[in-house]
């Protein structure tokens, strides 16, 4: 898959694309990431990409014309038929929050063009004319869309075959359908006792059925305590067994 990132700060992506386990996806071409700077498509000596907002107010707004030229350059290089061209995704508070289901859809897609806004935002006329989707990381504001773009790229890259050491490890993580959308259980490693705290006895018992049940009960308890909305969703979808219901703290 291919992701083209339109950003005024392409340098932010250099360490991200060469660090951690997900670098395998980028280096191996499973996730092809290409960076585009709208400033390269701006006019004048100063290569302006922003201007004051009409109506007054603080901050600056990204100009539509440099963004359009940049987008046209991306689309020319991708050379896709109009009916199947990659969607333009803008990271914005207006968008739906990114969740695991969306990450799975993107991980199985052909990619997209990611638009990272800056300043007070982007001229709405460009958004109306060219943006296909908007997405948010949550109910807070960032300085720009770059961190959100990295979050999507990282989440998608780690789901590609061969990227993680254990091909099945991502299936046992929070929000995954294998866990019925619940939060994951606690994890422990050596030594067996650390700072006066011992690993739960069941985990060193060798009793795999008991370990599996303990982990499930922990997932239920942690989700009930921290994200009851996820528990409600699992219940409505019929994913909780009678044993699960009996194990809940308030059962």
Backbone as CSV, one residue per row, in Angstrom:
resi,resn,N_x,N_y,N_z,CA_x,CA_y,CA_z,C_x,C_y,C_z
1,UNK,0.835,-1.187,0.000,0.000,0.000,0.000,0.874,1.242,0.000
2,UNK,0.286,2.348,-0.413,1.052,3.586,-0.511,0.311,4.719,0.187
3,UNK,1.049,5.438,1.035,0.514,6.632,1.686,1.378,7.824,1.280
4,UNK,0.748,8.820,0.685,1.422,10.073,0.382,1.019,11.079,1.457
5,UNK,1.989,11.683,2.117,1.728,12.597,3.224,2.048,14.021,2.791
6,UNK,1.039,14.871,2.807,1.218,16.289,2.498,1.428,17.026,3.810
7,UNK,2.626,17.568,4.000,2.993,18.174,5.276,3.993,19.300,5.083
8,UNK,3.860,20.337,5.887,4.836,21.421,5.878,6.099,21.057,6.643
9,UNK,6.081,19.919,7.337,7.229,19.516,8.149,7.604,18.056,7.865
10,UNK,8.071,17.771,6.660,8.442,16.389,6.326,9.583,15.851,7.183
11,UNK,10.416,16.745,7.707,11.526,16.301,8.539,11.089,15.585,9.796
12,UNK,9.865,15.827,10.243,9.365,15.151,11.437,9.241,13.646,11.224
13,UNK,9.108,13.226,9.978,8.849,11.823,9.687,10.122,10.987,9.555
14,UNK,11.280,11.635,9.378,12.519,10.889,9.144,12.834,9.898,10.267
15,UNK,12.903,10.319,11.542,13.187,9.346,12.607,12.055,8.340,12.793
16,UNK,10.844,8.774,12.569,9.694,7.876,12.734,9.762,6.705,11.765
17,UNK,10.147,6.962,10.530,10.148,5.926,9.498,11.341,4.980,9.598
18,UNK,12.320,5.320,10.445,13.517,4.477,10.552,13.719,3.915,11.954
19,UNK,12.689,3.967,12.798,12.817,3.524,14.189,11.761,2.487,14.518
20,UNK,12.110,1.626,15.473,11.136,0.676,15.985,10.854,-0.467,15.028
21,UNK,9.986,-1.355,15.471,9.698,-2.563,14.704,8.985,-2.247,13.399
22,UNK,8.219,-1.156,13.363,7.464,-0.853,12.147,8.351,-0.374,11.001
23,UNK,9.618,-0.078,11.283,10.507,0.343,10.199,10.612,-0.743,9.135
24,UNK,10.387,-2.008,9.528,10.447,-3.101,8.557,9.402,-2.915,7.468
25,UNK,8.228,-2.447,7.856,7.162,-2.257,6.875,7.529,-1.158,5.888
26,UNK,8.174,-0.092,6.385,8.549,1.019,5.518,9.772,0.669,4.662
27,UNK,10.774,0.067,5.293,12.005,-0.270,4.566,11.740,-1.341,3.517
28,UNK,10.839,-2.267,3.826,10.547,-3.347,2.894,9.522,-3.004,1.844
29,UNK,8.929,-1.824,1.919,7.980,-1.410,0.914,6.568,-1.925,1.107
30,UNK,6.312,-2.637,2.228,4.927,-3.053,2.480,4.022,-1.843,2.655
31,UNK,4.566,-0.831,3.323,3.863,0.452,3.448,4.787,1.511,2.850
32,UNK,4.449,1.942,1.658,5.256,2.915,0.929,4.803,4.316,1.344
33,UNK,5.681,5.052,2.030,5.351,6.396,2.508,6.162,7.426,1.729
34,UNK,5.459,8.373,1.122,6.122,9.438,0.366,5.661,10.786,0.908
35,UNK,6.618,11.685,1.065,6.367,12.969,1.714,6.351,14.098,0.699
36,UNK,5.381,14.993,0.863,5.205,16.115,-0.055,5.030,17.401,0.747
37,UNK,5.788,18.428,0.374,5.717,19.712,1.072,4.983,20.738,0.197
38,UNK,3.832,21.255,0.655,3.111,22.264,-0.135,3.955,23.489,-0.450
39,UNK,4.945,23.760,0.381,5.786,24.936,0.138,6.542,24.801,-1.194
40,UNK,6.814,23.574,-1.604,7.484,23.356,-2.893,6.589,23.730,-4.070
41,UNK,5.309,23.918,-3.806,4.355,24.228,-4.869,3.747,25.623,-4.691
42,UNK,4.352,26.416,-3.816,3.897,27.789,-3.588,4.663,28.742,-4.494
43,UNK,4.131,29.924,-4.695,4.742,30.911,-5.580,5.411,32.019,-4.780
44,UNK,6.234,32.815,-5.466,6.872,33.966,-4.837,8.178,33.603,-4.148
45,UNK,8.910,34.637,-3.790,10.201,34.443,-3.142,10.075,33.778,-1.783
46,UNK,8.953,34.027,-1.114,8.800,33.519,0.243,8.041,32.197,0.296
47,UNK,7.573,31.730,-0.852,6.858,30.449,-0.896,5.756,30.401,0.158
48,UNK,4.906,31.399,0.141,3.873,31.490,1.181,2.844,30.387,1.041
49,UNK,2.497,29.807,2.169,1.484,28.748,2.192,0.326,29.111,3.121
50,UNK,0.350,30.310,3.714,-0.711,30.701,4.631,-0.961,32.202,4.518
51,UNK,-2.109,32.636,5.039,-2.450,34.056,5.034,-3.459,34.310,6.146
52,UNK,-3.732,35.604,6.400,-4.658,35.978,7.459,-6.084,35.554,7.109
53,UNK,-6.889,35.206,8.087,-8.271,34.783,7.803,-9.179,35.958,7.495
54,UNK,-10.071,35.779,6.541,-11.121,36.768,6.314,-12.007,36.848,7.556
55,UNK,-12.426,38.071,7.889,-13.258,38.271,9.062,-12.465,38.556,10.314
56,UNK,-11.128,38.488,10.181,-10.272,38.754,11.336,-10.142,37.555,12.246
57,UNK,-9.448,37.759,13.337,-9.226,36.684,14.284,-7.763,36.277,14.341
58,UNK,-7.411,35.469,15.345,-6.008,35.090,15.528,-5.557,34.030,14.527
59,UNK,-4.243,33.937,14.379,-3.669,32.860,13.591,-3.729,33.075,12.097
60,UNK,-3.249,32.062,11.385,-3.194,32.086,9.933,-3.919,30.860,9.388
61,UNK,-4.282,30.919,8.115,-5.003,29.824,7.463,-4.196,29.358,6.256
62,UNK,-4.100,28.052,6.067,-3.361,27.504,4.939,-4.081,27.829,3.630
63,UNK,-3.313,28.307,2.644,-3.854,28.704,1.352,-4.286,27.491,0.536
64,UNK,-5.352,27.678,-0.236,-5.872,26.575,-1.041,-4.991,26.262,-2.244
65,UNK,-4.436,27.288,-2.902,-3.753,27.066,-4.174,-2.484,26.210,-4.048
66,UNK,-1.578,26.477,-3.090,-0.415,25.590,-2.967,-0.812,24.149,-2.645
67,UNK,-1.871,23.992,-1.851,-2.333,22.646,-1.530,-2.859,21.947,-2.775
68,UNK,-3.580,22.680,-3.612,-4.109,22.078,-4.831,-2.976,21.654,-5.757
69,UNK,-1.974,22.506,-5.929,-0.844,22.144,-6.792,-0.112,20.917,-6.242
70,UNK,0.036,20.883,-4.945,0.702,19.743,-4.318,-0.122,18.475,-4.526
71,UNK,-1.414,18.569,-4.313,-2.288,17.417,-4.505,-2.248,16.942,-5.950
72,UNK,-2.255,17.867,-6.893,-2.200,17.486,-8.309,-0.896,16.770,-8.630
73,UNK,0.204,17.199,-8.002,1.487,16.521,-8.219,1.446,15.097,-7.668
74,UNK,0.830,14.938,-6.506,0.701,13.600,-5.917,-0.127,12.708,-6.831
75,UNK,-1.257,13.206,-7.262,-2.140,12.390,-8.104,-1.482,12.069,-9.440
76,UNK,-0.703,12.991,-9.990,-0.004,12.737,-11.247,0.994,11.606,-11.082
77,UNK,1.699,11.592,-9.951,2.680,10.525,-9.728,2.003,9.189,-9.463
78,UNK,0.882,9.213,-8.738,0.165,7.965,-8.472,-0.476,7.408,-9.740
79,UNK,-0.859,8.287,-10.652,-1.392,7.894,-11.960,-2.510,6.861,-11.844
80,UNK,-3.471,7.142,-10.978,-4.594,6.233,-10.769,-5.795,6.670,-11.595
81,UNK,-6.601,5.737,-12.064,-7.842,6.125,-12.735,-8.725,6.925,-11.791
82,UNK,-9.439,7.884,-12.314,-10.250,8.764,-11.471,-11.236,7.986,-10.609
83,UNK,-11.802,6.919,-11.169,-12.822,6.169,-10.436,-12.244,5.349,-9.280
84,UNK,-10.927,5.162,-9.266,-10.325,4.385,-8.182,-9.152,5.109,-7.540
85,UNK,-9.137,6.433,-7.612,-8.019,7.173,-7.045,-8.072,7.161,-5.521
86,UNK,-6.905,7.282,-4.915,-6.784,7.224,-3.465,-7.558,8.365,-2.815
87,UNK,-8.229,8.108,-1.689,-8.946,9.183,-0.994,-7.982,10.159,-0.339
88,UNK,-8.411,11.407,-0.245,-7.647,12.427,0.474,-8.214,12.518,1.882
89,UNK,-7.383,12.202,2.840,-7.785,12.151,4.252,-7.175,13.322,4.999
90,UNK,-8.023,14.117,5.630,-7.582,15.264,6.420,-7.729,14.949,7.895
91,UNK,-6.693,15.205,8.671,-6.765,15.032,10.122,-7.317,16.319,10.722
92,UNK,-8.457,16.199,11.410,-9.195,17.375,11.855,-10.099,17.001,13.020
93,UNK,-10.383,17.946,13.947,-11.339,17.672,15.028,-12.732,17.327,14.508
94,UNK,-13.021,17.693,13.260,-14.330,17.404,12.690,-14.517,15.906,12.435
95,UNK,-13.415,15.199,12.220,-13.484,13.813,11.787,-13.881,12.832,12.870
96,UNK,-14.221,11.624,12.433,-14.524,10.545,13.366,-13.238,10.076,14.029
97,UNK,-13.281,9.731,15.315,-12.076,9.257,15.997,-11.530,7.980,15.363
98,UNK,-10.230,7.903,15.261,-9.563,6.704,14.756,-9.714,5.586,15.778
99,UNK,-10.168,4.412,15.340,-10.289,3.270,16.240,-9.740,2.026,15.556
100,UNK,-9.785,0.896,16.279,-9.173,-0.322,15.763,-9.839,-0.789,14.477
101,UNK,-11.154,-0.685,14.407,-11.863,-1.125,13.205,-11.397,-0.328,11.985
102,UNK,-11.216,0.986,12.165,-10.741,1.812,11.059,-9.317,1.438,10.666
103,UNK,-8.469,1.169,11.658,-7.088,0.768,11.372,-7.074,-0.524,10.558
104,UNK,-7.914,-1.479,10.919,-7.956,-2.730,10.167,-8.398,-2.491,8.727
105,UNK,-9.353,-1.606,8.537,-9.782,-1.307,7.166,-8.657,-0.670,6.368
106,UNK,-7.963,0.279,6.982,-6.861,0.926,6.273,-5.735,-0.061,6.002
107,UNK,-5.488,-0.992,6.920,-4.381,-1.939,6.752,-4.613,-2.894,5.591
108,UNK,-5.864,-3.032,5.173,-6.196,-3.908,4.050,-6.472,-3.113,2.776
109,UNK,-6.222,-1.809,2.818,-6.529,-0.941,1.683,-5.297,-0.749,0.803
110,UNK,-5.473,0.032,-0.253,-4.355,0.381,-1.125,-3.657,1.655,-0.668
111,UNK,-4.149,2.249,0.431,-3.522,3.447,0.967,-4.370,4.691,0.765
112,UNK,-3.741,5.847,0.934,-4.463,7.113,0.856,-3.465,8.256,0.760
113,UNK,-4.001,9.451,0.565,-3.216,10.678,0.647,-3.587,11.345,1.962
114,UNK,-2.604,11.579,2.810,-2.836,12.120,4.145,-2.476,13.604,4.158
115,UNK,-3.421,14.427,4.522,-3.215,15.872,4.564,-3.082,16.342,6.001
116,UNK,-1.933,16.914,6.316,-1.651,17.385,7.674,-1.844,18.902,7.720
117,UNK,-2.895,19.334,8.368,-3.144,20.764,8.504,-2.220,21.404,9.522
118,UNK,-2.130,22.715,9.454,-1.338,23.502,10.421,-2.039,24.829,10.658
119,UNK,-1.521,25.585,11.613,-2.038,26.914,11.955,-3.500,26.811,12.408
120,UNK,-4.347,27.752,11.967,-5.748,27.719,12.371,-6.574,26.755,11.528
121,UNK,-5.961,26.205,10.510,-6.664,25.258,9.661,-6.411,25.522,8.196
122,UNK,-7.291,24.974,7.346,-7.155,25.025,5.896,-8.346,25.769,5.307
123,UNK,-8.108,26.523,4.265,-9.199,27.216,3.574,-10.326,26.218,3.292
124,UNK,-11.511,26.519,3.803,-12.628,25.582,3.717,-12.984,25.227,2.275
125,UNK,-12.697,26.111,1.340,-13.020,25.822,-0.057,-12.217,24.645,-0.584
126,UNK,-10.968,24.523,-0.132,-10.169,23.361,-0.536,-10.745,22.091,0.077
127,UNK,-11.135,22.168,1.347,-11.722,21.008,2.013,-12.988,20.565,1.286
128,UNK,-13.857,21.522,0.989,-15.122,21.192,0.333,-14.909,20.568,-1.034
129,UNK,-13.883,21.021,-1.744,-13.675,20.573,-3.119,-12.884,19.281,-3.230
130,UNK,-12.007,19.006,-2.267,-11.049,17.924,-2.492,-10.917,16.887,-1.377
131,UNK,-11.302,17.208,-0.162,-11.133,16.255,0.937,-12.261,15.224,0.912
132,UNK,-11.886,13.943,0.965,-12.867,12.852,0.942,-13.274,12.398,2.332
133,UNK,-12.315,12.396,3.267,-12.567,11.909,4.619,-11.847,12.797,5.616
134,UNK,-12.412,12.887,6.832,-11.737,13.571,7.922,-11.661,12.633,9.114
135,UNK,-10.548,12.710,9.840,-10.320,11.786,10.949,-9.660,12.529,12.105
136,UNK,-9.957,12.089,13.326,-9.437,12.723,14.540,-8.816,11.663,15.440
137,UNK,-7.840,12.086,16.241,-7.285,11.189,17.265,-8.069,11.252,18.559
138,UNK,-8.914,12.251,18.718,-9.673,12.401,19.957,-10.076,13.842,20.171
139,UNK,-10.709,14.077,21.296,-11.237,15.408,21.593,-10.175,16.298,22.226
140,UNK,-9.160,16.608,21.436,-8.107,17.536,21.839,-7.474,18.071,20.572
141,UNK,-6.692,19.136,20.707,-6.128,19.804,19.532,-4.609,19.662,19.540
142,UNK,-4.064,19.292,18.376,-2.622,19.209,18.184,-2.135,20.412,17.382
143,UNK,-0.828,20.609,17.335,-0.269,21.717,16.560,-0.413,21.484,15.065
144,UNK,-0.577,20.244,14.675,-0.724,19.915,13.263,-1.120,18.465,13.107
145,UNK,-1.338,18.046,11.875,-1.803,16.687,11.622,-0.721,15.646,11.549
146,UNK,0.551,16.056,11.714,1.645,15.098,11.549,1.600,13.965,12.565
147,UNK,1.333,14.278,13.830,1.288,13.229,14.852,0.151,12.265,14.568
148,UNK,-0.985,12.796,14.121,-2.107,11.928,13.765,-1.754,11.044,12.580
149,UNK,-1.062,11.596,11.594,-0.645,10.803,10.434,0.303,9.690,10.863
150,UNK,1.238,9.996,11.756,2.158,8.978,12.247,1.415,7.885,13.011
151,UNK,0.400,8.278,13.775,-0.378,7.292,14.523,-1.056,6.315,13.571
152,UNK,-1.649,6.830,12.504,-2.295,5.952,11.535,-1.273,5.070,10.834
153,UNK,-0.159,5.646,10.402,0.859,4.871,9.709,1.427,3.770,10.592
154,UNK,1.683,4.094,11.860,2.224,3.098,12.788,1.228,1.969,13.013
155,UNK,-0.022,2.326,13.249,-1.039,1.318,13.516,-1.247,0.406,12.315
156,UNK,-1.194,0.978,11.108,-1.364,0.187,9.893,-0.139,-0.685,9.632
157,UNK,1.051,-0.115,9.820,2.284,-0.849,9.514,2.443,-2.088,10.371
158,UNK,2.095,-1.998,11.649,2.325,-3.135,12.538,1.366,-4.281,12.266
159,UNK,0.331,-4.057,11.473,-0.581,-5.139,11.117,-0.163,-5.866,9.842
160,UNK,0.891,-5.369,9.180,1.330,-6.022,7.951,2.087,-7.312,8.260
161,UNK,1.912,-8.339,7.435,2.558,-9.634,7.681,4.068,-9.505,7.814
162,UNK,4.617,-10.142,8.846,6.058,-10.186,9.047,6.655,-8.998,9.767
163,UNK,5.858,-7.987,10.070,6.403,-6.799,10.725,6.682,-7.079,12.204
164,UNK,5.737,-7.693,12.894,5.942,-8.060,14.294,6.675,-9.385,14.375
165,UNK,7.455,-9.581,15.437,8.194,-10.833,15.609,7.238,-12.014,15.655
166,UNK,6.157,-11.871,16.402,5.138,-12.908,16.512,3.950,-12.480,15.670
167,UNK,3.665,-13.239,14.630,2.615,-12.851,13.692,1.250,-12.743,14.340
168,UNK,1.056,-13.443,15.476,-0.250,-13.439,16.129,-0.344,-12.454,17.287
169,UNK,0.749,-11.742,17.586,0.758,-10.924,18.800,-0.273,-9.804,18.748
170,UNK,-0.494,-9.208,17.574,-1.452,-8.097,17.502,-2.878,-8.566,17.709
171,UNK,-3.126,-9.892,17.590,-4.482,-10.395,17.766,-4.870,-10.502,19.238
172,UNK,-3.914,-10.362,20.124,-4.198,-10.466,21.556,-4.008,-9.123,22.243
173,UNK,-4.320,-8.058,21.537,-4.164,-6.714,22.085,-5.516,-6.061,22.311
174,UNK,-5.487,-4.992,23.075,-6.708,-4.243,23.348,-7.441,-3.897,22.062
175,UNK,-8.764,-3.961,22.142,-9.695,-3.573,21.071,-9.832,-4.608,19.959
176,UNK,-8.974,-5.626,19.924,-9.022,-6.581,18.818,-10.249,-7.475,18.947
177,UNK,-10.859,-7.876,17.821,-12.022,-8.775,17.883,-11.742,-10.084,18.607
178,UNK,-10.500,-10.564,18.587,-10.173,-11.799,19.312,-10.462,-11.639,20.797
179,UNK,-10.291,-10.422,21.318,-10.607,-10.125,22.718,-12.008,-9.537,22.848
180,UNK,-12.803,-9.696,21.810,-14.175,-9.174,21.807,-14.224,-7.668,22.007
181,UNK,-13.150,-6.979,21.597,-13.113,-5.526,21.716,-12.797,-5.020,23.108
182,UNK,-12.429,-5.916,24.020,-12.115,-5.510,25.396,-10.669,-5.035,25.511
183,UNK,-10.339,-4.473,26.675,-8.959,-4.111,26.961,-8.158,-5.359,27.315
184,UNK,-6.863,-5.293,27.085,-5.993,-6.440,27.345,-5.760,-6.608,28.847
185,UNK,-5.278,-7.783,29.208,-4.966,-8.088,30.616,-3.557,-7.607,30.967
186,UNK,-3.185,-7.577,32.259,-1.815,-7.221,32.639,-0.823,-8.278,32.178
187,UNK,0.425,-7.871,31.989,1.484,-8.793,31.573,2.663,-8.675,32.548
188,UNK,3.367,-9.785,32.741,4.493,-9.843,33.679,5.659,-10.596,33.038
189,UNK,6.873,-10.305,33.512,8.044,-11.034,33.047,9.027,-11.193,34.200
190,UNK,10.188,-11.760,33.950,11.170,-12.024,35.001,11.698,-10.722,35.610
191,UNK,12.076,-10.738,36.909,12.069,-11.874,37.842,10.666,-12.141,38.406
192,UNK,10.512,-13.294,39.032,9.205,-13.676,39.565,8.775,-12.766,40.706
193,UNK,9.765,-12.242,41.436,9.472,-11.256,42.483,10.316,-10.028,42.232
194,UNK,9.677,-8.862,42.268,10.387,-7.604,42.045,9.845,-6.557,43.001
195,UNK,10.754,-5.917,43.756,10.405,-4.855,44.704,9.298,-5.297,45.650
196,UNK,9.343,-6.551,46.066,8.356,-7.079,46.994,7.038,-7.482,46.361
197,UNK,6.945,-7.407,45.066,5.714,-7.758,44.369,5.946,-9.021,43.543
198,UNK,5.046,-9.990,43.694,5.182,-11.258,43.001,4.244,-11.333,41.800
199,UNK,4.675,-12.108,40.841,3.813,-12.403,39.700,2.627,-13.218,40.210
200,UNK,1.408,-12.970,39.741,0.266,-13.789,40.157,0.565,-15.276,40.009
201,UNK,0.238,-16.025,41.047,0.620,-17.438,41.099,0.096,-18.235,39.921
202,UNK,-1.071,-17.897,39.428,-1.654,-18.673,38.339,-0.783,-18.637,37.093
203,UNK,-0.040,-17.549,36.883,0.758,-17.417,35.671,1.996,-18.295,35.683
204,UNK,2.396,-18.774,36.835,3.559,-19.681,36.915,3.128,-21.093,37.285
205,UNK,1.813,-21.340,37.202,1.297,-22.646,37.593,1.430,-23.697,36.501
206,UNK,1.545,-23.252,35.264,1.591,-24.197,34.161,0.228,-24.721,33.753
207,UNK,-0.826,-24.252,34.410,-2.193,-24.699,34.104,-2.788,-23.761,33.051
208,UNK,-2.724,-24.168,31.805,-3.062,-23.264,30.713,-4.530,-22.849,30.714
209,UNK,-5.403,-23.757,31.077,-6.827,-23.411,31.118,-7.092,-22.364,32.201
210,UNK,-6.449,-22.539,33.359,-6.615,-21.568,34.439,-6.017,-20.206,34.056
211,UNK,-4.880,-20.247,33.367,-4.244,-19.005,32.927,-5.154,-18.267,31.952
212,UNK,-5.733,-19.011,31.008,-6.625,-18.400,30.029,-7.836,-17.767,30.716
213,UNK,-8.384,-18.466,31.715,-9.545,-17.929,32.420,-9.168,-16.697,33.234
214,UNK,-7.999,-16.733,33.884,-7.528,-15.582,34.658,-7.375,-14.366,33.752
215,UNK,-6.789,-14.569,32.581,-6.597,-13.460,31.657,-7.929,-12.879,31.204
216,UNK,-8.878,-13.752,30.919,-10.198,-13.283,30.508,-10.858,-12.484,31.629
217,UNK,-10.758,-12.969,32.854,-11.362,-12.259,33.979,-10.698,-10.901,34.194
218,UNK,-9.385,-10.852,33.972,-8.685,-9.574,34.084,-9.141,-8.605,32.994
219,UNK,-9.303,-9.105,31.779,-9.784,-8.264,30.685,-11.157,-7.685,31.009
220,UNK,-12.025,-8.521,31.540,-13.372,-8.073,31.895,-13.329,-7.023,32.997
221,UNK,-12.528,-7.292,34.038,-12.467,-6.375,35.174,-11.861,-5.028,34.781
222,UNK,-10.768,-5.059,34.008,-10.103,-3.821,33.603,-10.991,-3.000,32.680
223,UNK,-11.672,-3.687,31.766,-12.564,-2.982,30.847,-13.757,-2.399,31.587
224,UNK,-14.308,-3.173,32.520,-15.440,-2.692,33.303,-15.072,-1.452,34.104
225,UNK,-13.862,-1.427,34.619,-13.420,-0.326,35.477,-13.029,0.915,34.666
226,UNK,-12.390,0.695,33.508,-11.818,1.817,32.773,-12.579,2.224,31.518
227,UNK,-13.198,1.266,30.843,-13.930,1.568,29.614,-15.241,0.786,29.571
228,UNK,-16.180,1.119,30.444,-17.457,0.393,30.455,-18.198,0.461,29.124
229,UNK,-17.901,1.470,28.316,-18.542,1.557,27.000,-18.149,0.385,26.107
230,UNK,-16.882,-0.061,26.214,-16.446,-1.217,25.436,-17.135,-2.492,25.918
231,UNK,-17.330,-2.585,27.230,-18.014,-3.748,27.789,-19.470,-3.774,27.326
232,UNK,-20.120,-2.636,27.341,-21.506,-2.555,26.884,-21.624,-2.952,25.411
233,UNK,-20.661,-2.514,24.611,-20.684,-2.855,23.188,-20.523,-4.351,22.978
234,UNK,-19.627,-4.973,23.759,-19.428,-6.418,23.653,-20.682,-7.170,24.085
235,UNK,-21.334,-6.670,25.107,-22.565,-7.314,25.594,-23.672,-7.206,24.541
236,UNK,-23.834,-6.032,23.968,-24.878,-5.833,22.961,-24.637,-6.693,21.720
237,UNK,-23.360,-6.952,21.434,-23.018,-7.777,20.274,-23.085,-9.272,20.587
238,UNK,-23.438,-9.613,21.823,-23.547,-11.010,22.202,-22.218,-11.718,22.371
239,UNK,-21.169,-10.968,22.718,-19.837,-11.550,22.826,-19.486,-12.022,24.234
240,UNK,-20.331,-11.717,25.228,-20.053,-12.124,26.599,-20.816,-13.398,26.930
241,UNK,-20.083,-14.373,27.457,-20.689,-15.647,27.840,-21.272,-15.542,29.245
242,UNK,-22.094,-16.504,29.657,-22.576,-16.512,31.041,-21.432,-16.513,32.054
243,UNK,-20.348,-17.214,31.727,-19.185,-17.214,32.629,-18.565,-15.826,32.718
244,UNK,-18.528,-15.096,31.596,-18.030,-13.736,31.600,-18.889,-12.851,32.502
245,UNK,-20.199,-12.953,32.336,-21.105,-12.137,33.130,-20.937,-12.430,34.619
246,UNK,-20.759,-13.708,34.964,-20.597,-14.086,36.364,-19.289,-13.579,36.948
247,UNK,-18.281,-13.384,36.075,-16.957,-12.961,36.550,-16.847,-11.453,36.713
248,UNK,-17.804,-10.705,36.196,-17.724,-9.254,36.316,-17.802,-8.813,37.764
249,UNK,-17.067,-7.759,38.117,-16.991,-7.331,39.525,-18.334,-7.073,40.192
250,UNK,-19.296,-6.530,39.439,-20.578,-6.195,40.037,-21.654,-7.267,39.754
251,UNK,-21.180,-8.431,39.266,-22.133,-9.497,38.939,-22.729,-10.086,40.209
